[in-house]
Amino acid sequence: MQKEDFIALAQKYAHNKCSPSEKEAVETFFLKQMEKEQNSVILSLTEEKRNAILRKINTEINTPKGKLRSLYFKTATIAAIAILLLGIPFLITQSTSKSLLTQSAAKGEIKTLFLPDGSQLILNANSSITYSTDFKDNRKLVLKGEAYFKVVRNPKSPFTIETSQFKTKVLGTSFTIRAYENYTNTISVLSGKVEVNSKENPSQKIYLIKNQQLRFQKSQVPQLSNNSRQDFLAWTKNIVILENTSLGETAEILRNKFDVTILFDNPELEQLRISGKFKEENITTILKSIAEVKQLEIDFETPNKIFIRENRKK
């Protein structure tokens, strides 16, 4: 495919006007260029700059679950258009503007961080925050996963955290936010006061004070409750607390905490509910306790691949 043909098709692709065959052609062409590294314009850029433009465009697109592959190709294609149409000077110009920084904790890891304004946070496993390099003047960040925040007070600059389901605004306080994709999302306040509004109903503001927790579940009204400080911070102390938690969500918690794969032989098992508190326990102990209560079988196919099955001996 010639450069001019690719640009024409890529522009149609970016506006969702491609036929299925044209869409496949664009995706195939671009992937070949990236994989084989034959495109001289793209190769003239450093890897850092190539990744930077992909990240920058990616942050402008909010895509629901199930469209990640489509998002990748659209992001990559738009980046390719920018590179091919505008060339290296465009990227040099972009690199001098405000850029985004991402800090993350891998599965099985908890990480303590300090933000440019002096605020402290603890990232739970499989979590990340993204914020601008001018964070001191613009205290906004995006959270994926779970984090504890201890925010430095600044009345002139509110501190805002955005997740896929809600936005939280504070001046100076301490709180935790859980915003994993497949979890019940929560905001829990340890001190001070926070303002929350959901993406589904942005005009409705909910205020939380010390020891209050707001729970978000898909297609349900947010629920406000009172909880203890110890429960809010349990995960920072290597404690797993389950409160009428589905087995499916419990599996997600354990996947992140221990970096393992957990599979169910029957999807209905994921709907079972479990409560319990596990302090500094290993995954074997936790799963065996759950299996005993719910009469299940736990099969460690490998140390990192676990099957949860119905008890065949019942």
GROMACS .gro file of C-alpha atoms in nm:
model
  314
    1MET     CA    1   0.000   0.000   0.000
    2GLN     CA    2   0.135   0.342  -0.097
    3LYS     CA    3   0.167   0.618   0.161
    4GLU     CA    4  -0.107   0.828  -0.006
    5ASP     CA    5  -0.347   0.533  -0.014
    6PHE     CA    6  -0.281   0.459   0.351
    7ILE     CA    7  -0.345   0.819   0.454
    8ALA     CA    8  -0.676   0.828   0.266
    9LEU     CA    9  -0.792   0.503   0.421
   10ALA     CA   10  -0.663   0.596   0.766
   11GLN     CA   11  -0.863   0.918   0.758
   12LYS     CA   12  -1.178   0.720   0.672
   13TYR     CA   13  -1.090   0.472   0.947
   14ALA     CA   14  -1.054   0.746   1.209
   15HIS     CA   15  -1.408   0.864   1.125
   16ASN     CA   16  -1.557   0.513   1.122
   17LYS     CA   17  -1.632   0.530   0.748
   18CYS     CA   18  -1.430   0.228   0.633
   19SER     CA   19  -1.585  -0.086   0.494
   20PRO     CA   20  -1.488  -0.409   0.675
   21SER     CA   21  -1.226  -0.488   0.409
   22GLU     CA   22  -1.080  -0.134   0.420
   23LYS     CA   23  -1.070  -0.148   0.801
   24GLU     CA   24  -0.877  -0.475   0.788
   25ALA     CA   25  -0.638  -0.332   0.529
   26VAL     CA   26  -0.556  -0.028   0.746
   27GLU     CA   27  -0.500  -0.236   1.057
   28THR     CA   28  -0.287  -0.493   0.876
   29PHE     CA   29  -0.075  -0.227   0.704
   30PHE     CA   30  -0.006  -0.031   1.019
   31LEU     CA   31   0.076  -0.338   1.226
   32LYS     CA   32   0.321  -0.456   0.960
   33GLN     CA   33   0.494  -0.118   0.964
   34MET     CA   34   0.525  -0.125   1.343
   35GLU     CA   35   0.623  -0.492   1.368
   36LYS     CA   36   0.874  -0.495   1.082
   37GLU     CA   37   0.985  -0.136   1.148
   38GLN     CA   38   0.998  -0.052   0.778
   39ASN     CA   39   0.840   0.292   0.793
   40SER     CA   40   1.127   0.540   0.777
   41VAL     CA   41   0.925   0.829   0.918
   42ILE     CA   42   0.815   0.632   1.223
   43LEU     CA   43   1.164   0.489   1.268
   44SER     CA   44   1.317   0.835   1.264
   45LEU     CA   45   1.146   0.895   1.598
   46THR     CA   46   1.274   0.763   1.926
   47GLU     CA   47   1.069   0.493   2.096
   48GLU     CA   48   0.990   0.743   2.370
   49LYS     CA   49   0.838   0.986   2.120
   50ARG     CA   50   0.640   0.714   1.942
   51ASN     CA   51   0.496   0.597   2.273
   52ALA     CA   52   0.432   0.954   2.387
   53ILE     CA   53   0.205   1.035   2.094
   54LEU     CA   54   0.014   0.709   2.137
   55ARG     CA   55  -0.037   0.783   2.508
   56LYS     CA   56  -0.143   1.141   2.439
   57ILE     CA   57  -0.409   1.040   2.187
   58ASN     CA   58  -0.517   0.747   2.403
   59THR     CA   59  -0.602   0.980   2.692
   60GLU     CA   60  -0.844   1.171   2.467
   61ILE     CA   61  -1.056   0.862   2.400
   62ASN     CA   62  -1.288   0.716   2.663
   63THR     CA   63  -1.380   0.366   2.555
   64PRO     CA   64  -1.600   0.116   2.745
   65LYS     CA   65  -1.494  -0.241   2.822
   66GLY     CA   66  -1.496  -0.471   2.523
   67LYS     CA   67  -1.355  -0.218   2.277
   68LEU     CA   68  -0.991  -0.219   2.381
   69ARG     CA   69  -0.869  -0.380   2.060
   70SER     CA   70  -1.065  -0.129   1.855
   71LEU     CA   71  -0.923   0.152   2.069
   72TYR     CA   72  -0.569   0.033   2.010
   73PHE     CA   73  -0.606   0.031   1.635
   74LYS     CA   74  -0.786   0.366   1.627
   75THR     CA   75  -0.523   0.521   1.854
   76ALA     CA   76  -0.240   0.374   1.651
   77THR     CA   77  -0.396   0.482   1.322
   78ILE     CA   78  -0.455   0.840   1.434
   79ALA     CA   79  -0.096   0.851   1.554
   80ALA     CA   80   0.019   0.722   1.216
   81ILE     CA   81  -0.184   0.992   1.038
   82ALA     CA   82  -0.025   1.258   1.257
   83ILE     CA   83   0.322   1.123   1.188
   84LEU     CA   84   0.274   1.080   0.813
   85LEU     CA   85   0.085   1.403   0.751
   86LEU     CA   86   0.270   1.638   0.981
   87GLY     CA   87   0.605   1.468   1.020
   88ILE     CA   88   0.868   1.504   1.287
   89PRO     CA   89   0.825   1.879   1.352
   90PHE     CA   90   0.473   1.807   1.477
   91LEU     CA   91   0.608   1.567   1.735
   92ILE     CA   92   0.885   1.801   1.841
   93THR     CA   93   0.623   2.070   1.901
   94GLN     CA   94   0.408   1.829   2.099
   95SER     CA   95   0.699   1.714   2.313
   96THR     CA   96   0.755   2.066   2.442
   97SER     CA   97   0.398   2.098   2.570
   98LYS     CA   98   0.267   1.961   2.899
   99SER     CA   99   0.297   1.584   2.906
  100LEU     CA  100   0.145   1.310   3.117
  101LEU     CA  101   0.319   1.095   3.374
  102THR     CA  102   0.203   0.751   3.485
  103GLN     CA  103   0.299   0.576   3.809
  104SER     CA  104   0.192   0.217   3.860
  105ALA     CA  105   0.210  -0.084   4.091
  106ALA     CA  106   0.226  -0.430   3.936
  107LYS     CA  107   0.022  -0.730   4.043
  108GLY     CA  108   0.148  -0.857   4.376
  109GLU     CA  109   0.295  -0.516   4.462
  110ILE     CA  110   0.198  -0.223   4.688
  111LYS     CA  111   0.383   0.102   4.625
  112THR     CA  112   0.413   0.427   4.824
  113LEU     CA  113   0.446   0.748   4.621
  114PHE     CA  114   0.474   1.122   4.676
  115LEU     CA  115   0.317   1.363   4.429
  116PRO     CA  116   0.478   1.694   4.321
  117ASP     CA  117   0.253   1.891   4.562
  118GLY     CA  118   0.372   1.681   4.859
  119SER     CA  119   0.060   1.464   4.881
  120GLN     CA  120   0.123   1.100   4.970
  121LEU     CA  121  -0.047   0.797   4.822
  122ILE     CA  122  -0.023   0.421   4.843
  123LEU     CA  123  -0.104   0.230   4.525
  124ASN     CA  124  -0.255  -0.114   4.561
  125ALA     CA  125  -0.159  -0.400   4.332
  126ASN     CA  126  -0.242  -0.368   3.961
  127SER     CA  127  -0.316   0.005   3.995
  128SER     CA  128  -0.196   0.324   3.831
  129ILE     CA  129  -0.231   0.701   3.840
  130THR     CA  130  -0.180   0.942   3.552
  131TYR     CA  131  -0.125   1.316   3.593
  132SER     CA  132   0.018   1.617   3.414
  133THR     CA  133   0.370   1.751   3.460
  134ASP     CA  134   0.213   2.078   3.584
  135PHE     CA  135   0.044   1.891   3.871
  136LYS     CA  136   0.139   2.151   4.133
  137ASP     CA  137  -0.078   2.406   3.954
  138ASN     CA  138  -0.342   2.163   3.829
  139ARG     CA  139  -0.403   1.894   4.090
  140LYS     CA  140  -0.594   1.646   3.877
  141LEU     CA  141  -0.520   1.280   3.819
  142VAL     CA  142  -0.679   0.966   3.677
  143LEU     CA  143  -0.687   0.650   3.889
  144LYS     CA  144  -0.719   0.293   3.771
  145GLY     CA  145  -0.731   0.042   4.053
  146GLU     CA  146  -0.707   0.129   4.422
  147ALA     CA  147  -0.515   0.389   4.622
  148TYR     CA  148  -0.494   0.559   4.960
  149PHE     CA  149  -0.452   0.936   4.943
  150LYS     CA  150  -0.322   1.176   5.207
  151VAL     CA  151  -0.373   1.511   5.037
  152VAL     CA  152  -0.183   1.829   5.126
  153ARG     CA  153  -0.434   2.107   5.188
  154ASN     CA  154  -0.445   2.388   4.932
  155PRO     CA  155  -0.769   2.595   4.928
  156LYS     CA  156  -0.664   2.759   4.600
  157SER     CA  157  -0.618   2.430   4.418
  158PRO     CA  158  -0.871   2.149   4.473
  159PHE     CA  159  -0.740   1.794   4.437
  160THR     CA  160  -0.945   1.593   4.184
  161ILE     CA  161  -0.937   1.219   4.115
  162GLU     CA  162  -1.121   1.080   3.816
  163THR     CA  163  -1.210   0.714   3.764
  164SER     CA  164  -1.422   0.535   3.505
  165GLN     CA  165  -1.734   0.572   3.722
  166PHE     CA  166  -1.697   0.887   3.930
  167LYS     CA  167  -1.503   1.202   4.013
  168THR     CA  168  -1.382   1.297   4.362
  169LYS     CA  169  -1.283   1.649   4.470
  170VAL     CA  170  -1.109   1.747   4.796
  171LEU     CA  171  -0.907   2.035   4.941
  172GLY     CA  172  -0.705   1.843   5.197
  173THR     CA  173  -0.797   1.511   5.355
  174SER     CA  174  -0.719   1.139   5.366
  175PHE     CA  175  -0.926   0.872   5.196
  176THR     CA  176  -0.914   0.558   4.984
  177ILE     CA  177  -1.062   0.495   4.641
  178ARG     CA  178  -1.117   0.156   4.483
  179ALA     CA  179  -1.187   0.170   4.110
  180TYR     CA  180  -1.094  -0.164   3.960
  181GLU     CA  181  -1.287  -0.247   3.644
  182ASN     CA  182  -1.457  -0.562   3.776
  183TYR     CA  183  -1.498  -0.459   4.142
  184THR     CA  184  -1.759  -0.279   4.343
  185ASN     CA  185  -1.609   0.072   4.341
  186THR     CA  186  -1.578   0.257   4.671
  187ILE     CA  187  -1.469   0.587   4.824
  188SER     CA  188  -1.383   0.573   5.195
  189VAL     CA  189  -1.300   0.883   5.400
  190LEU     CA  190  -1.055   0.869   5.690
  191SER     CA  191  -1.042   1.243   5.764
  192GLY     CA  192  -1.184   1.567   5.628
  193LYS     CA  193  -1.458   1.591   5.367
  194VAL     CA  194  -1.483   1.490   5.002
  195GLU     CA  195  -1.721   1.568   4.718
  196VAL     CA  196  -1.821   1.292   4.477
  197ASN     CA  197  -2.028   1.286   4.162
  198SER     CA  198  -2.086   0.988   3.936
  199LYS     CA  199  -2.040   0.984   3.560
  200GLU     CA  200  -2.399   0.863   3.519
  201ASN     CA  201  -2.540   1.159   3.715
  202PRO     CA  202  -2.274   1.433   3.713
  203SER     CA  203  -2.507   1.705   3.844
  204GLN     CA  204  -2.573   1.517   4.169
  205LYS     CA  205  -2.305   1.583   4.430
  206ILE     CA  206  -2.258   1.354   4.729
  207TYR     CA  207  -2.055   1.465   5.032
  208LEU     CA  208  -1.870   1.224   5.259
  209ILE     CA  209  -1.713   1.287   5.599
  210LYS     CA  210  -1.487   1.086   5.830
  211ASN     CA  211  -1.559   0.710   5.852
  212GLN     CA  212  -1.813   0.716   5.569
  213GLN     CA  213  -1.797   0.498   5.260
  214LEU     CA  214  -1.976   0.534   4.927
  215ARG     CA  215  -2.023   0.221   4.716
  216PHE     CA  216  -2.079   0.222   4.341
  217GLN     CA  217  -2.222  -0.083   4.169
  218LYS     CA  218  -2.314  -0.082   3.802
  219SER     CA  219  -2.675   0.020   3.730
  220GLN     CA  220  -2.745   0.076   4.100
  221VAL     CA  221  -2.789   0.383   4.318
  222PRO     CA  222  -2.468   0.466   4.514
  223GLN     CA  223  -2.490   0.343   4.874
  224LEU     CA  224  -2.357   0.543   5.170
  225SER     CA  225  -2.255   0.364   5.491
  226ASN     CA  226  -2.042   0.404   5.804
  227ASN     CA  227  -1.730   0.190   5.842
  228SER     CA  228  -1.421   0.181   6.059
  229ARG     CA  229  -1.088   0.335   5.967
  230GLN     CA  230  -0.920  -0.003   6.011
  231ASP     CA  231  -1.134  -0.159   5.738
  232PHE     CA  232  -1.054   0.122   5.494
  233LEU     CA  233  -0.680   0.069   5.532
  234ALA     CA  234  -0.678  -0.309   5.567
  235TRP     CA  235  -0.523  -0.373   5.226
  236THR     CA  236  -0.228  -0.143   5.305
  237LYS     CA  237  -0.146  -0.377   5.597
  238ASN     CA  238  -0.168  -0.698   5.394
  239ILE     CA  239  -0.518  -0.780   5.522
  240VAL     CA  240  -0.796  -0.909   5.297
  241ILE     CA  241  -1.149  -0.823   5.415
  242LEU     CA  242  -1.447  -0.976   5.238
  243GLU     CA  243  -1.794  -0.845   5.324
  244ASN     CA  244  -2.062  -1.042   5.143
  245THR     CA  245  -1.829  -1.029   4.843
  246SER     CA  246  -1.904  -1.236   4.534
  247LEU     CA  247  -1.663  -1.518   4.465
  248GLY     CA  248  -1.596  -1.362   4.125
  249GLU     CA  249  -1.483  -1.036   4.284
  250THR     CA  250  -1.290  -1.227   4.549
  251ALA     CA  251  -1.100  -1.403   4.271
  252GLU     CA  252  -1.014  -1.064   4.118
  253ILE     CA  253  -0.883  -0.942   4.453
  254LEU     CA  254  -0.663  -1.249   4.489
  255ARG     CA  255  -0.545  -1.230   4.127
  256ASN     CA  256  -0.417  -0.879   4.186
  257LYS     CA  257  -0.274  -0.942   4.531
  258PHE     CA  258  -0.088  -1.264   4.451
  259ASP     CA  259  -0.039  -1.231   4.073
  260VAL     CA  260  -0.206  -1.562   3.991
  261THR     CA  261  -0.464  -1.693   3.746
  262ILE     CA  262  -0.790  -1.815   3.902
  263LEU     CA  263  -1.048  -1.995   3.688
  264PHE     CA  264  -1.396  -2.133   3.758
  265ASP     CA  265  -1.527  -2.452   3.598
  266ASN     CA  266  -1.882  -2.320   3.643
  267PRO     CA  267  -1.962  -1.947   3.599
  268GLU     CA  268  -2.244  -1.978   3.854
  269LEU     CA  269  -1.984  -2.025   4.127
  270GLU     CA  270  -1.875  -1.664   4.075
  271GLN     CA  271  -2.209  -1.547   4.217
  272LEU     CA  272  -2.157  -1.716   4.556
  273ARG     CA  273  -2.107  -1.470   4.843
  274ILE     CA  274  -1.835  -1.488   5.106
  275SER     CA  275  -1.735  -1.291   5.418
  276GLY     CA  276  -1.411  -1.318   5.609
  277LYS     CA  277  -1.093  -1.149   5.727
  278PHE     CA  278  -0.750  -1.283   5.636
  279LYS     CA  279  -0.446  -1.121   5.798
  280GLU     CA  280  -0.113  -1.185   5.624
  281GLU     CA  281  -0.238  -1.519   5.494
  282ASN     CA  282  -0.103  -1.685   5.182
  283ILE     CA  283  -0.331  -1.766   4.890
  284THR     CA  284  -0.344  -2.137   4.971
  285THR     CA  285  -0.479  -2.070   5.320
  286ILE     CA  286  -0.735  -1.818   5.194
  287LEU     CA  287  -0.868  -2.042   4.917
  288LYS     CA  288  -0.883  -2.349   5.140
  289SER     CA  289  -1.086  -2.152   5.396
  290ILE     CA  290  -1.328  -2.037   5.126
  291ALA     CA  291  -1.352  -2.389   4.983
  292GLU     CA  292  -1.438  -2.533   5.324
  293VAL     CA  293  -1.714  -2.279   5.388
  294LYS     CA  294  -1.867  -2.305   5.039
  295GLN     CA  295  -1.797  -2.677   4.985
  296LEU     CA  296  -1.575  -2.625   4.683
  297GLU     CA  297  -1.264  -2.790   4.544
  298ILE     CA  298  -0.942  -2.597   4.487
  299ASP     CA  299  -0.707  -2.738   4.225
  300PHE     CA  300  -0.357  -2.589   4.192
  301GLU     CA  301  -0.269  -2.693   3.838
  302THR     CA  302   0.053  -2.493   3.884
  303PRO     CA  303   0.157  -2.259   4.168
  304ASN     CA  304   0.018  -1.969   3.962
  305LYS     CA  305  -0.282  -2.131   3.791
  306ILE     CA  306  -0.574  -2.228   4.013
  307PHE     CA  307  -0.912  -2.383   3.935
  308ILE     CA  308  -1.216  -2.347   4.162
  309ARG     CA  309  -1.463  -2.631   4.110
  310GLU     CA  310  -1.783  -2.767   4.257
  311ASN     CA  311  -1.722  -3.034   4.518
  312ARG     CA  312  -1.784  -3.363   4.337
  313LYS     CA  313  -1.797  -3.554   4.666
  314LYS     CA  314  -2.106  -3.376   4.798
   0.00000   0.00000   0.00000
